[in-house]
Amino acid sequence: MTQHSGHDRYGSDVLGTDPRAQHRAPRLRATDQPAEIGLVAEEVTTGWVGAVVRVEKSGGVHVVVLEDRHGRTRSFPLGPGFHAEGRPVILTAPVARSRANVAHGAGRRTEGGRRLTASGSVAVQRQRARVAQPSRIWVEGRHDAELVEQVWGDDLRVEGVVVELLEGADNLEVMLRDFGPGPGRRVGVLLDHLVRGSKETRIAEQVRRRHGGHVLILGHPYVDVWQAVKPERVGLPAWPDIPRSIDIKTGTLAALGWPHESRADIAQGWKRILRTVRDYRDLSPALLGRMEELIDFVTAPEG
């Protein structure tokens, strides 16, 4: 039998005390955290880390879908059991923008005593958001849609115009065939990189010939909608010129000195850029004019 030394650093009962307890930091209390798109979270029981890509209902419960750096996704029930930004959180459903705000004319600023929306329009007073109209505005991707919502969301809800994702210009013809544009059922399309000789320009010309006056395709000159945000909003004199061999989002974040190696990094980087956009004054006129024209097109009376 092994003899113990006169000093036992564990005391008489090795299971009765925890030698690390005196050094352990107090347990942090979990706080509610809306599962906003792009939030990076860790599910603690599995160790799965990913960016929030959506919240949906599955089997009668709300789940959050997390996408890891390799593009793989897993779903977890909303609630406790997550870490975000180094602290325990209870993931909750993201807060939808209230239609009551539109009805009562919630603006981002005032001018001459009038409340204005982020697009610079006079906020409509005491009017409910319309039921969605048949006409639509389509944009290429999620970041385009989030930027449009940030600046024109109030206006579009009042008009009853829904913005939908193309997920790439290559899908335009198929979506138009399924949608069936016609009288009272218009489509306004916003494309990235609509410049002479680009793939997007060739697609737009084909669509114009086939669908005539019920479809309007406009675009901005930027390879990615990120560049429609004025560069000084993120501390740059100009957006960096990224070689074609490098993904533009990755290259842009690298130039900014921000994390850029994973999809979660890109999601977080876009959120940081989007947060700098206060209203239309923070966007390039090349985007502003095109969006205003598209809204006019899909809301104009027929005839």
PDB file of N, CA and C in Angstrom, residues 32 37 55 64 70 138 170 176 184 199 201 249 265 302:
ATOM      1  N   ASP A  32     -30.607  37.175 -23.488  1.00  0.00           N
ATOM      2  CA  ASP A  32     -31.304  36.996 -24.762  1.00  0.00           C
ATOM      3  C   ASP A  32     -30.513  37.636 -25.897  1.00  0.00           C
ATOM      4  N   ILE A  37     -29.319  37.510 -38.932  1.00  0.00           N
ATOM      5  CA  ILE A  37     -28.505  36.955 -40.004  1.00  0.00           C
ATOM      6  C   ILE A  37     -27.062  37.435 -39.850  1.00  0.00           C
ATOM      7  N   VAL A  55     -33.737  31.604 -39.703  1.00  0.00           N
ATOM      8  CA  VAL A  55     -34.527  31.010 -38.625  1.00  0.00           C
ATOM      9  C   VAL A  55     -35.817  30.514 -39.266  1.00  0.00           C
ATOM     10  N   VAL A  64     -32.748  27.539 -35.514  1.00  0.00           N
ATOM     11  CA  VAL A  64     -31.785  28.429 -36.140  1.00  0.00           C
ATOM     12  C   VAL A  64     -30.823  27.580 -36.966  1.00  0.00           C
ATOM     13  N   HIS A  70     -16.969  26.003 -43.766  1.00  0.00           N
ATOM     14  CA  HIS A  70     -16.880  25.169 -44.957  1.00  0.00           C
ATOM     15  C   HIS A  70     -18.182  25.148 -45.752  1.00  0.00           C
ATOM     16  N   TRP A 138     -36.621  42.241 -57.908  1.00  0.00           N
ATOM     17  CA  TRP A 138     -35.683  41.141 -57.683  1.00  0.00           C
ATOM     18  C   TRP A 138     -34.267  41.703 -57.610  1.00  0.00           C
ATOM     19  N   ASP A 170     -27.801  34.374 -63.400  1.00  0.00           N
ATOM     20  CA  ASP A 170     -28.045  33.202 -64.243  1.00  0.00           C
ATOM     21  C   ASP A 170     -29.440  32.626 -64.051  1.00  0.00           C
ATOM     22  N   LEU A 176     -38.290  34.313 -64.405  1.00  0.00           N
ATOM     23  CA  LEU A 176     -39.286  35.060 -65.177  1.00  0.00           C
ATOM     24  C   LEU A 176     -40.281  34.109 -65.841  1.00  0.00           C
ATOM     25  N   GLY A 184     -50.097  44.494 -65.086  1.00  0.00           N
ATOM     26  CA  GLY A 184     -50.364  44.477 -63.650  1.00  0.00           C
ATOM     27  C   GLY A 184     -49.464  43.536 -62.868  1.00  0.00           C
ATOM     28  N   LYS A 199     -21.213  39.620 -68.318  1.00  0.00           N
ATOM     29  CA  LYS A 199     -22.207  38.543 -68.437  1.00  0.00           C
ATOM     30  C   LYS A 199     -23.597  39.062 -68.101  1.00  0.00           C
ATOM     31  N   THR A 201     -24.825  42.009 -68.497  1.00  0.00           N
ATOM     32  CA  THR A 201     -25.369  42.818 -69.586  1.00  0.00           C
ATOM     33  C   THR A 201     -25.911  41.942 -70.706  1.00  0.00           C
ATOM     34  N   LYS A 249     -15.261  39.799 -51.893  1.00  0.00           N
ATOM     35  CA  LYS A 249     -15.588  40.002 -50.482  1.00  0.00           C
ATOM     36  C   LYS A 249     -14.374  39.684 -49.608  1.00  0.00           C
ATOM     37  N   ASP A 265     -16.739  34.980 -41.233  1.00  0.00           N
ATOM     38  CA  ASP A 265     -16.023  36.259 -41.269  1.00  0.00           C
ATOM     39  C   ASP A 265     -16.665  37.201 -42.281  1.00  0.00           C
ATOM     40  N   GLU A 302     -50.996  51.113 -64.684  1.00  0.00           N
ATOM     41  CA  GLU A 302     -50.916  50.637 -66.066  1.00  0.00           C
ATOM     42  C   GLU A 302     -51.533  51.662 -67.009  1.00  0.00           C
TER      43      GLU A 302
END
